[in-house]
Tab-separated table of C-alpha atoms and ligand atoms in Angstrom:
chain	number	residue	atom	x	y	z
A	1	UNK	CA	-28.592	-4.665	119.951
A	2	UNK	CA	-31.445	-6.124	118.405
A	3	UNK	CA	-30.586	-7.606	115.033
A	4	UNK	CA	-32.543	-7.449	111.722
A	5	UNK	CA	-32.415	-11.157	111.083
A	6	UNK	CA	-31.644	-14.524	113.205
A	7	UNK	CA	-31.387	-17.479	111.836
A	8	UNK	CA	-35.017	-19.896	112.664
A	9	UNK	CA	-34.319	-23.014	114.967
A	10	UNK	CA	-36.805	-24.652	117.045
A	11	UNK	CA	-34.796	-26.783	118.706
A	12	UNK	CA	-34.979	-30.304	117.389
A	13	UNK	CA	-32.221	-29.536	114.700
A	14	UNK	CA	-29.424	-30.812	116.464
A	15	UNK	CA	-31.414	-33.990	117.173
A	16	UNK	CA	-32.259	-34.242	113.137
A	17	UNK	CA	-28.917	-33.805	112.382
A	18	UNK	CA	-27.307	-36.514	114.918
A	19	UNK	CA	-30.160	-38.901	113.307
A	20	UNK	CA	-28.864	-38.262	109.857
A	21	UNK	CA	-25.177	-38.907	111.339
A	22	UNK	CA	-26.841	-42.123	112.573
A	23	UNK	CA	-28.406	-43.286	109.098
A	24	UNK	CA	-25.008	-43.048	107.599
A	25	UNK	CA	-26.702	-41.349	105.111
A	26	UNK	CA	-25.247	-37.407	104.997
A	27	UNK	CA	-24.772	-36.861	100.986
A	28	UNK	CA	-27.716	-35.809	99.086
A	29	UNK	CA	-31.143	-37.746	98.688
A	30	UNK	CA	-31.302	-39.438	102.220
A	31	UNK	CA	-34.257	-39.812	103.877
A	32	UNK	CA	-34.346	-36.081	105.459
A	33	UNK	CA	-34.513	-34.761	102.000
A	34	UNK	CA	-37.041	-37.331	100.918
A	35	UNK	CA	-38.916	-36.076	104.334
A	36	UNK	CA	-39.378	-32.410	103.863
A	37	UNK	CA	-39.692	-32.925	99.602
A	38	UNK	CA	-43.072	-35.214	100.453
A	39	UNK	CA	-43.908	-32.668	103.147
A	40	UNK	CA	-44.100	-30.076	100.487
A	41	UNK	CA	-45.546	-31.983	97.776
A	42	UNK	CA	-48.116	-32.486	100.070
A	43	UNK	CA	-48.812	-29.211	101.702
A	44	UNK	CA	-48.777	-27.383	98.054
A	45	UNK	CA	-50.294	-30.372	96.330
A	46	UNK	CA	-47.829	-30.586	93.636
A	47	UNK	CA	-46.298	-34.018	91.980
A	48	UNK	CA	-42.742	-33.457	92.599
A	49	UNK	CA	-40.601	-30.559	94.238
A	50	UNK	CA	-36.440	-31.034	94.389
A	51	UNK	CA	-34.729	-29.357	97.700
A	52	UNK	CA	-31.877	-27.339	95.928
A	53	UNK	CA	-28.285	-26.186	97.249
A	54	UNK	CA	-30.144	-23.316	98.095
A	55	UNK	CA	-33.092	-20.512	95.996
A	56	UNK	CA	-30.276	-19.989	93.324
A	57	UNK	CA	-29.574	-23.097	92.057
A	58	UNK	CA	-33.362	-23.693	91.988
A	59	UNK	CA	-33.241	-20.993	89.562
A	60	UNK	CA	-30.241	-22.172	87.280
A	61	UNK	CA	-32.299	-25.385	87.152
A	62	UNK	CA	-35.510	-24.092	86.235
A	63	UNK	CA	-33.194	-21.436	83.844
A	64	UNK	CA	-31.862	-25.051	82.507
A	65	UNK	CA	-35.026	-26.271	81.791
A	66	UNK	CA	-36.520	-22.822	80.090
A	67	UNK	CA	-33.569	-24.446	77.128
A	68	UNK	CA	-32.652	-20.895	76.194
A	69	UNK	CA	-30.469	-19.857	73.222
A	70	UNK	CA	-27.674	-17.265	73.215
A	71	UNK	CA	-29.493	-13.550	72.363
A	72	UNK	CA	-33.063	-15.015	73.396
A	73	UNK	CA	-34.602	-12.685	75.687
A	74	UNK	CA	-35.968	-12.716	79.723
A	75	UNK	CA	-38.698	-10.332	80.899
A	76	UNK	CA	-37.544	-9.726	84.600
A	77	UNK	CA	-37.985	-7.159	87.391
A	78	UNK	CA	-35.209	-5.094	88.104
A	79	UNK	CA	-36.266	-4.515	91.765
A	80	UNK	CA	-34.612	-8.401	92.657
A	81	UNK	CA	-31.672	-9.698	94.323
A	82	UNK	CA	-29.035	-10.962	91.394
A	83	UNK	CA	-29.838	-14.562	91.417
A	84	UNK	CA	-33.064	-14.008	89.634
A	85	UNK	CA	-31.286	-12.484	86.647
A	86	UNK	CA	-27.712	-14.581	86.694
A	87	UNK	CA	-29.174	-17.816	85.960
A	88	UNK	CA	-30.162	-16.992	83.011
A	89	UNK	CA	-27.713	-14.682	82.124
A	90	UNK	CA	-25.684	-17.883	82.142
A	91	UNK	CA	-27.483	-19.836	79.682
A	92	UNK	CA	-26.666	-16.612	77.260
A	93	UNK	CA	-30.295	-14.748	77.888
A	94	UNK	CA	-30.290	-11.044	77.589
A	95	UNK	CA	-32.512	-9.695	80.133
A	96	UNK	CA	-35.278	-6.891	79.591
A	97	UNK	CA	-35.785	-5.351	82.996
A	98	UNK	CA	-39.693	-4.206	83.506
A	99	UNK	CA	-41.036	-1.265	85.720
A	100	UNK	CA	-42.669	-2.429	89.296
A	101	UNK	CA	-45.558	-1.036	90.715
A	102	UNK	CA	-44.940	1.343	93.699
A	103	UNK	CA	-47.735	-0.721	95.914
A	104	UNK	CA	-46.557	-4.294	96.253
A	105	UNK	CA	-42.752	-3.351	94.399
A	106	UNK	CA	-43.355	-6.216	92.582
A	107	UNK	CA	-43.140	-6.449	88.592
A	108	UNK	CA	-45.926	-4.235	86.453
A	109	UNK	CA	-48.305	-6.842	85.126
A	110	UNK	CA	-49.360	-3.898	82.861
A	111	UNK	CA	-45.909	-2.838	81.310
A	112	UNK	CA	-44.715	-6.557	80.610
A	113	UNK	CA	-46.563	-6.858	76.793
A	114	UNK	CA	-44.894	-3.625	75.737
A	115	UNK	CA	-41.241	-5.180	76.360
A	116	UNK	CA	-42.100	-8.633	74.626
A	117	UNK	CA	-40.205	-8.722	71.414
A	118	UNK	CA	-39.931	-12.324	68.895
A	119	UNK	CA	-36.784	-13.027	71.012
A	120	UNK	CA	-38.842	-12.951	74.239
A	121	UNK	CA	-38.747	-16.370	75.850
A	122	UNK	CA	-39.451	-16.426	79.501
A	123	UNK	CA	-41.187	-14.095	82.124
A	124	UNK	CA	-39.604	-14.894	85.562
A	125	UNK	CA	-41.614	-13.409	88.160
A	126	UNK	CA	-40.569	-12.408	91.859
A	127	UNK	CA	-43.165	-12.480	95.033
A	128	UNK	CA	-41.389	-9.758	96.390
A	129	UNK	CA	-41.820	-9.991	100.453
A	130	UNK	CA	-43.325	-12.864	100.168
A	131	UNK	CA	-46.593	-10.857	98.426
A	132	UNK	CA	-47.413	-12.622	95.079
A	133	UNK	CA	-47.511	-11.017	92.053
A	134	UNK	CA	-50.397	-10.024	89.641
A	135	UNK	CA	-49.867	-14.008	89.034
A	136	UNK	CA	-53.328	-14.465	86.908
A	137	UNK	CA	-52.678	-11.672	84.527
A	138	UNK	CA	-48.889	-12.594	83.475
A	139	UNK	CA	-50.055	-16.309	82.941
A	140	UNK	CA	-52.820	-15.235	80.307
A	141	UNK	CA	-49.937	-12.439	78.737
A	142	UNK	CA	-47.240	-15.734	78.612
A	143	UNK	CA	-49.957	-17.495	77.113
A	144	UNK	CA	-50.954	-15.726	74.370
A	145	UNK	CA	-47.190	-15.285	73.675
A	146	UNK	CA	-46.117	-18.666	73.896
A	147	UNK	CA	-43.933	-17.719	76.619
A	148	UNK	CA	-43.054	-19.873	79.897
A	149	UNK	CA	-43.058	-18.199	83.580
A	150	UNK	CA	-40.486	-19.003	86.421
A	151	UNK	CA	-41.620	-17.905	89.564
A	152	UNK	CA	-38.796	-16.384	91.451
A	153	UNK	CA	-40.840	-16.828	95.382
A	154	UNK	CA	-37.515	-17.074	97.299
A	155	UNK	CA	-39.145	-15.052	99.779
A	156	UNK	CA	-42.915	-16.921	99.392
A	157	UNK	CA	-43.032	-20.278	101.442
A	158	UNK	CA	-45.861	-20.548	102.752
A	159	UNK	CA	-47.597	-17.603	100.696
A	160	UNK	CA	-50.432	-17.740	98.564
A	161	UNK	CA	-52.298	-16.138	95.776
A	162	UNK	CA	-55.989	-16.481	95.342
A	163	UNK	CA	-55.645	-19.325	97.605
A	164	UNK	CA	-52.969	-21.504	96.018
A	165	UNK	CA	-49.338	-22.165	97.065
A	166	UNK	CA	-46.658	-19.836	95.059
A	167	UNK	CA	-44.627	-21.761	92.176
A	168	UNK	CA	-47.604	-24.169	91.437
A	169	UNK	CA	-48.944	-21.857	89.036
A	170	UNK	CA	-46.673	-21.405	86.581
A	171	UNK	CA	-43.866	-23.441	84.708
A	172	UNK	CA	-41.118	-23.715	87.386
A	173	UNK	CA	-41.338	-22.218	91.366
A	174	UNK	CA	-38.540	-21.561	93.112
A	175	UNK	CA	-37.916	-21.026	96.948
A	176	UNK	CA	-35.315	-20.285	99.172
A	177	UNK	CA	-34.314	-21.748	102.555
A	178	UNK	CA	-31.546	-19.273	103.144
A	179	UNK	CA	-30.691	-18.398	106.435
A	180	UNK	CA	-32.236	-15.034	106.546
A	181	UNK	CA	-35.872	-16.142	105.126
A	182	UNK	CA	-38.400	-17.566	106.762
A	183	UNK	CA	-37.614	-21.824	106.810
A	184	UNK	CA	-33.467	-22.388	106.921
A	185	UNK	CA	-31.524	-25.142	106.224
A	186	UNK	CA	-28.548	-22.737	106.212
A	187	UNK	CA	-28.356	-22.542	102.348
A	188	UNK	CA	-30.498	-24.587	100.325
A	189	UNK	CA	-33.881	-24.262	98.070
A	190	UNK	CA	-36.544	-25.488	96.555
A	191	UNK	CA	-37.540	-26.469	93.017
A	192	UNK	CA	-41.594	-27.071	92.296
A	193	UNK	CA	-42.188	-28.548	89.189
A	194	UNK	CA	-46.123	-28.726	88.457
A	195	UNK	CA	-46.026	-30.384	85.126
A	196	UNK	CA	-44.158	-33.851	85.482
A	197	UNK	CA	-43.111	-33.877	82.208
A	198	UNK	CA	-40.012	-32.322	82.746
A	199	UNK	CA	-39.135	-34.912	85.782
A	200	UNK	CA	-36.556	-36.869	84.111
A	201	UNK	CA	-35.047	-33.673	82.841
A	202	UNK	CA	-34.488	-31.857	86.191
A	203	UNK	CA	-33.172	-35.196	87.560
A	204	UNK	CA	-30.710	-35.592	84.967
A	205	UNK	CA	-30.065	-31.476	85.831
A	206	UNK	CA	-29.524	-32.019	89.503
A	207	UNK	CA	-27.412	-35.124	89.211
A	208	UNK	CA	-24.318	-33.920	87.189
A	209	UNK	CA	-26.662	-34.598	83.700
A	210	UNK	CA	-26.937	-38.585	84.798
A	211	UNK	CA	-30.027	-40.590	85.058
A	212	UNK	CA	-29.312	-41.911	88.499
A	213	UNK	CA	-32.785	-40.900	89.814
A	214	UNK	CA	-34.757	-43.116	87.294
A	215	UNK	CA	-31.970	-46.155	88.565
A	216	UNK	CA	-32.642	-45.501	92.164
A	217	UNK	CA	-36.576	-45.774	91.566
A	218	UNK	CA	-35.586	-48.709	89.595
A	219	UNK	CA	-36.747	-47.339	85.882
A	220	UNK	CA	-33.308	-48.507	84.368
A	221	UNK	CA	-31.094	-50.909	85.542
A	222	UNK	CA	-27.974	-49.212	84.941
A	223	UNK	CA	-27.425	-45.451	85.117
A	224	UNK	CA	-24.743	-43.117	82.908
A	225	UNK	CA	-24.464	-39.814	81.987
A	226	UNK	CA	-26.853	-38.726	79.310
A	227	UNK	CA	-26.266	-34.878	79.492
A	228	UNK	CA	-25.190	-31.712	80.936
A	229	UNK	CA	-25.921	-30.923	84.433
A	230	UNK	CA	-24.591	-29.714	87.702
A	231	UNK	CA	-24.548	-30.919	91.439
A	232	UNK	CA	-28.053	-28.982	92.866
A	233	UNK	CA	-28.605	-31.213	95.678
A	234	UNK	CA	-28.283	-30.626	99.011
A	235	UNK	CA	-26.618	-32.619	102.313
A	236	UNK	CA	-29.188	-34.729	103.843
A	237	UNK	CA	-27.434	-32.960	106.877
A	238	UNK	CA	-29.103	-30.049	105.572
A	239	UNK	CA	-32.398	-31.368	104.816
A	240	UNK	CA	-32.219	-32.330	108.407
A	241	UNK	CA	-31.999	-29.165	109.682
A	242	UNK	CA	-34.917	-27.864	107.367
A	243	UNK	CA	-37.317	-30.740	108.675
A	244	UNK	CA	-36.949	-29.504	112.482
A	245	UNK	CA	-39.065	-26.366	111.038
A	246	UNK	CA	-41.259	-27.478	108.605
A	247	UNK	CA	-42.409	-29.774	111.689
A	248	UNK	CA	-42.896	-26.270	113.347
A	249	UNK	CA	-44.070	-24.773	110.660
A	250	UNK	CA	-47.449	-22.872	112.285
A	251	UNK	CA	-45.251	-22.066	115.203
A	252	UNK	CA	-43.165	-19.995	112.975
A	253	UNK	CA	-45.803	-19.006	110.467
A	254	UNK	CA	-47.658	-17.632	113.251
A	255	UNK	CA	-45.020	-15.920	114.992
A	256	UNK	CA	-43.731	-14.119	112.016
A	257	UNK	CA	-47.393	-13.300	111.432
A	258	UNK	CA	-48.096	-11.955	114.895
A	259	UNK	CA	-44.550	-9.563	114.956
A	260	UNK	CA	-45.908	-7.778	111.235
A	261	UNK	CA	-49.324	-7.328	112.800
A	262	UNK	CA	-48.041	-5.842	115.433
A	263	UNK	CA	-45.846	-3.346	113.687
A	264	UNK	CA	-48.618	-3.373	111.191
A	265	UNK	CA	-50.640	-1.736	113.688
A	266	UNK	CA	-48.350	0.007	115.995
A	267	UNK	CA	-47.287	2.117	112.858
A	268	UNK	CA	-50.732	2.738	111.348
A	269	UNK	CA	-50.632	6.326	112.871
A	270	UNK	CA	-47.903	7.282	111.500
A	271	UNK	CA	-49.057	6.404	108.064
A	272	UNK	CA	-52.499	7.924	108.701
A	273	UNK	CA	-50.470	11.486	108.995
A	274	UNK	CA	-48.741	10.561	105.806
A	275	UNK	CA	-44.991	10.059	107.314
A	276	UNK	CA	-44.741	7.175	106.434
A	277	UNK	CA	-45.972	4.248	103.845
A	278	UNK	CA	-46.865	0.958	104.883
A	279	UNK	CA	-47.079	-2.450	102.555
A	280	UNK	CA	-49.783	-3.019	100.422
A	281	UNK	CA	-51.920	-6.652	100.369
A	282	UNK	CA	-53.681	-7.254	97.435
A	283	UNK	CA	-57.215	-9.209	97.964
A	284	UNK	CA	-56.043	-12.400	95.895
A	285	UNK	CA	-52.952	-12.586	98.665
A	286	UNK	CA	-52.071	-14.270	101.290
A	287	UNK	CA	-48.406	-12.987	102.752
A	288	UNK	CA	-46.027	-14.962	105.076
A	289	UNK	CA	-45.024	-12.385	106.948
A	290	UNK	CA	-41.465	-12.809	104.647
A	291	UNK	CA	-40.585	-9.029	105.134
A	292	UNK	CA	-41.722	-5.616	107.507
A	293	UNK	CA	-40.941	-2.872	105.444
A	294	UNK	CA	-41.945	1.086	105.766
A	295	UNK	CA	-41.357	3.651	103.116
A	296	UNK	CA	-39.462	6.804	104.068
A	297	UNK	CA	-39.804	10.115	101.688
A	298	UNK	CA	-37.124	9.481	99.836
A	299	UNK	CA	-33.630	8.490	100.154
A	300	UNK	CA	-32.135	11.162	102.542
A	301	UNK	CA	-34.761	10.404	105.014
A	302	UNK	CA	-34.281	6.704	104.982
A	303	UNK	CA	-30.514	7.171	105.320
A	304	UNK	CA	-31.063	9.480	108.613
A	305	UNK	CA	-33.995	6.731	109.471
A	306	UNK	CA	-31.375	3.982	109.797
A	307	UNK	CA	-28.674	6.272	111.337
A	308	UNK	CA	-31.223	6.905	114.359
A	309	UNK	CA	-32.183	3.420	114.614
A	310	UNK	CA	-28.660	2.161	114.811
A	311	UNK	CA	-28.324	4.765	117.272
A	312	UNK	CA	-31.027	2.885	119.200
A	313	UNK	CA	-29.721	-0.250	118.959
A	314	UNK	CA	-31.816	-1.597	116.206
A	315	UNK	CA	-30.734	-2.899	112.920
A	316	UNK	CA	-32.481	-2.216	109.842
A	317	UNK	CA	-31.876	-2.531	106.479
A	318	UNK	CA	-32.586	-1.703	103.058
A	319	UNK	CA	-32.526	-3.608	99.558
A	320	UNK	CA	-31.672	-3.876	96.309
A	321	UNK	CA	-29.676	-1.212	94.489
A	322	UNK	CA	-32.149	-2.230	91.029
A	323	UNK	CA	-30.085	-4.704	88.580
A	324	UNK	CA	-30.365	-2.334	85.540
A	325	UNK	CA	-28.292	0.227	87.578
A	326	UNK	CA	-25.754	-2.873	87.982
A	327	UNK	CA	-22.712	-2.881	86.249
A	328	UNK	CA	-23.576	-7.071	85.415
A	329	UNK	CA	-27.114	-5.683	84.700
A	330	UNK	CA	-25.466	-2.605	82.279
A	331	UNK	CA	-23.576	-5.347	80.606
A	332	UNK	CA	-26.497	-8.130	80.287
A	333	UNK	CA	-29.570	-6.412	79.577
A	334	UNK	CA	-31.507	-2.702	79.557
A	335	UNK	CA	-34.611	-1.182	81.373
A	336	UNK	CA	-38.225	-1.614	78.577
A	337	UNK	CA	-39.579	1.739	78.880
A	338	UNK	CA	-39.199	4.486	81.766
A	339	UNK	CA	-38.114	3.255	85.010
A	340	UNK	CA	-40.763	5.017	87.048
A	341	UNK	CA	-40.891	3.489	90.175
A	342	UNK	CA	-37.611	1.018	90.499
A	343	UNK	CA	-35.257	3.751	91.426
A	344	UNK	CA	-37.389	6.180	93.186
A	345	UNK	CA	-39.193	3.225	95.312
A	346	UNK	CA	-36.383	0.802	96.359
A	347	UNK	CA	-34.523	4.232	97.783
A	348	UNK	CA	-37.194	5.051	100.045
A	349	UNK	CA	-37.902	1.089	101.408
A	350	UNK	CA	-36.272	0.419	105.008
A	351	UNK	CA	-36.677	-3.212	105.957
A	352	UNK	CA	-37.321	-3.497	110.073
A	353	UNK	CA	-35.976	-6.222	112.099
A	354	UNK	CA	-37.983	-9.502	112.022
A	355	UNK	CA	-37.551	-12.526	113.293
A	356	UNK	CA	-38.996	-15.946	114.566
A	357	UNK	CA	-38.824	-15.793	117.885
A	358	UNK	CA	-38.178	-11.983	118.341
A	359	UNK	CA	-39.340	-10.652	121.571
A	360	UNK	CA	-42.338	-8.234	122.568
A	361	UNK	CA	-40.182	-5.887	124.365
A	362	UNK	CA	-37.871	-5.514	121.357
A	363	UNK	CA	-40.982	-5.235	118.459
A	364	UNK	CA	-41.992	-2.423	121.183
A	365	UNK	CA	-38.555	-1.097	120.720
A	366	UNK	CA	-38.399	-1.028	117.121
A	367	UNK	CA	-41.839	0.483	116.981
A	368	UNK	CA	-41.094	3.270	119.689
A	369	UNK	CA	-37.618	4.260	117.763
A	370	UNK	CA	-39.440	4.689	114.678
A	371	UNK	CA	-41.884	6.831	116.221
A	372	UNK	CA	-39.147	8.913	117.897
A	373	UNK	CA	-37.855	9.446	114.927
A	374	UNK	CA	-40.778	11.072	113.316
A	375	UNK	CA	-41.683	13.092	116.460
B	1	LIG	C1	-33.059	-15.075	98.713
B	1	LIG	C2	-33.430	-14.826	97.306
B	1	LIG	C3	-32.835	-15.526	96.239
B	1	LIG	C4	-31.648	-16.437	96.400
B	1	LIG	O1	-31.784	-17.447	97.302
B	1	LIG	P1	-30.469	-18.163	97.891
B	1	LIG	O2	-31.033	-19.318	98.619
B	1	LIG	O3	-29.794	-17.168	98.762
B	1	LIG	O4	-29.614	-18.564	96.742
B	1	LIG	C5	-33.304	-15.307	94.969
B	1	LIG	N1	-34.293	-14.423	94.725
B	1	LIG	C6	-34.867	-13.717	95.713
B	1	LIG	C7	-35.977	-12.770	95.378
B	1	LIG	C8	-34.450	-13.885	97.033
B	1	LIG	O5	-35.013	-13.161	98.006
């Protein structure tokens, strides 16, 4: 059987982990987290990111620090996995789902202004398979609205648009380090925060709404709590585990990268007789290699797609059943205009198995059952 996702370990985790044990240092903050938080700093030259519980509670932070009112409104894609729209549904947000565009699935740049009403308050934006989105465009629209951006790029470590990291762009970035993308710590996140001036406010966020990070940098000599907040940060145990791969991290940037060439270019025939639809690049992107996805005709032919390739021993798998159609997305928000593409697209999408570490006879596999399908 050749699954659609293992977890990433290079091997060093264990060790990591044991050294954590060692510090006597496994609750949050140790020096693991402090590791891989300068690591990224660094690599997406940013002043301060905050390793989260995992890409969800990266989002209820930044959703913390949008400081929404009950009834104000969230411009959102409805082609996203929940989290993107329940953290702000929980600070009382309505959400206004927006159209995607069929090539990258990601939000419409060009249907956003239509949906912007005087409640509008935030666009969050998702990097869907790791492709950003029209990034540039949505800044200026935010701008001339007085509106902030959160940058949903769960699935974006390590991508880049026109050059730049994802999340550094725009008010608040969040990634994920869920087991099934493409840097693990298990569960667990990322928060970037360009603009340092909410700092003390996402410190008093992540640490149960006290100012203990200003004490432990030695700001204050006492610390209390000063307002509402939450627990958001993650075992140093953890953060352990994550450092063993950002270590690694060309090893597994470049083997994700060399498995969707490969399929990239094993399937181009198939495309080139119109069977099938391949992911779209922009110029201004760089991908990760997050996601290998192919577009069937519709939904019937996907369906009979996966049937044959679980008949084959090959796992695929398909995503996300849009928000609006929800019954939490019925109850918390509506579609902005026609839903064009959501529907339609996200029915035909079939997500192929990929992996670090996955093998050349099994990406031969996958590639040769997709083909036998289509004979
Ligand atoms: C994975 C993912 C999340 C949630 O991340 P978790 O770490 O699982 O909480 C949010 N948004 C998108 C687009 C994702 O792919």
């Amino acid at each position: 059987m050749i699954d659609f996702n293992v977890p990433p370990s290079t091997g060093k985790e264990t060790y990591y982990m044991k050294q954590a044990i060692e510090n006597r240092k496994i609750c949050g903050d140790g020096p693991f987290t402090k590791k891989c938080q300068a690591w990224m700093n660094e690599k997406f030259d940013v002043p301060a990111t905050y390793l989260t519980t995992s890409g969800t509670s990266a989002l209820e932070m930044a959703a913390l620090l949008c400081d929404l009112k009950p009834g104000d409104e969230v411009i959102l894609p409805s082609y996203t996995f929940c989290s993107t729209a329940d953290a702000f549904v929980q600070r009382g947000a309505t959400l206004v789902f927006v159209d995607i565009r069929p090539d990258t699935m990601n939000i419409d740049e060009k249907k956003i202004e239509a949906a912007i009403t005087d409640k509008t308050r935030v666009i969050v934006t998702v990097d869907y398979a790791g492709v950003a989105c029209e990034i540039d465009t949505i800044l200026a629209i935010a701008k001339k609205h007085g509106l902030k951006v959160v940058e949903d790029a769960a699935q974006g470590f390590g991508s880049t648009y026109k050059g730049r990291f994802l999340g550094k762009d725009c008010d608040f970035g969040c990634y994920s380090f869920h087991e099934t993308k493409n840097f693990s710590m298990g569960e667990g996140g990322a928060l970037v925060l360009p603009d340092l001036a909410y700092r003390d406010q996402a410190e008093i966020y992540r640490e149960k709404g006290t100012d203990r990070s200003k004490f432990f940098r030695g700001q204050i000599d006492k610390y209390t709590w000063v307002d509402y907040g939450s627990s958001y940060l993650p075992s140093d145990l953890n953060a352990a585990y994550l450092w063993a791969q950002l270590e690694e991290y060309d090893t597994i940037y470049n083997d994700r990268m060399e498995t969707w060439n490969f399929y990239n270019e094993a399937l181009r025939p198939l495309a080139d007789k119109g069977l099938i639809e391949q992911p779209y690049i922009p110029e201004e992107c760089g991908h990760n290699a997050h996601m290998y996805y192919i577009k069937a005709a519709d939904l019937e032919q996907r369906s009979a797609l996966i049937k044959h390739l679980k008949n084959n021993g090959i796992l695929a798998v398909f995503h996300y059943i849009p928000l609006h159609s929800a019954p939490a997305g019925i109850k918390f928000g509506r579609f902005h205009g026609e839903d064009e593409y959501t529907t339609k697209e996200s029915e035909r999408l079939l997500r192929l198995p990929l992996y670090y570490g996955i093998t050349q006879e099994d990406r031969e596999k996958v590639i040769a059952s997709v083909f036998s399908f289509f004979k």
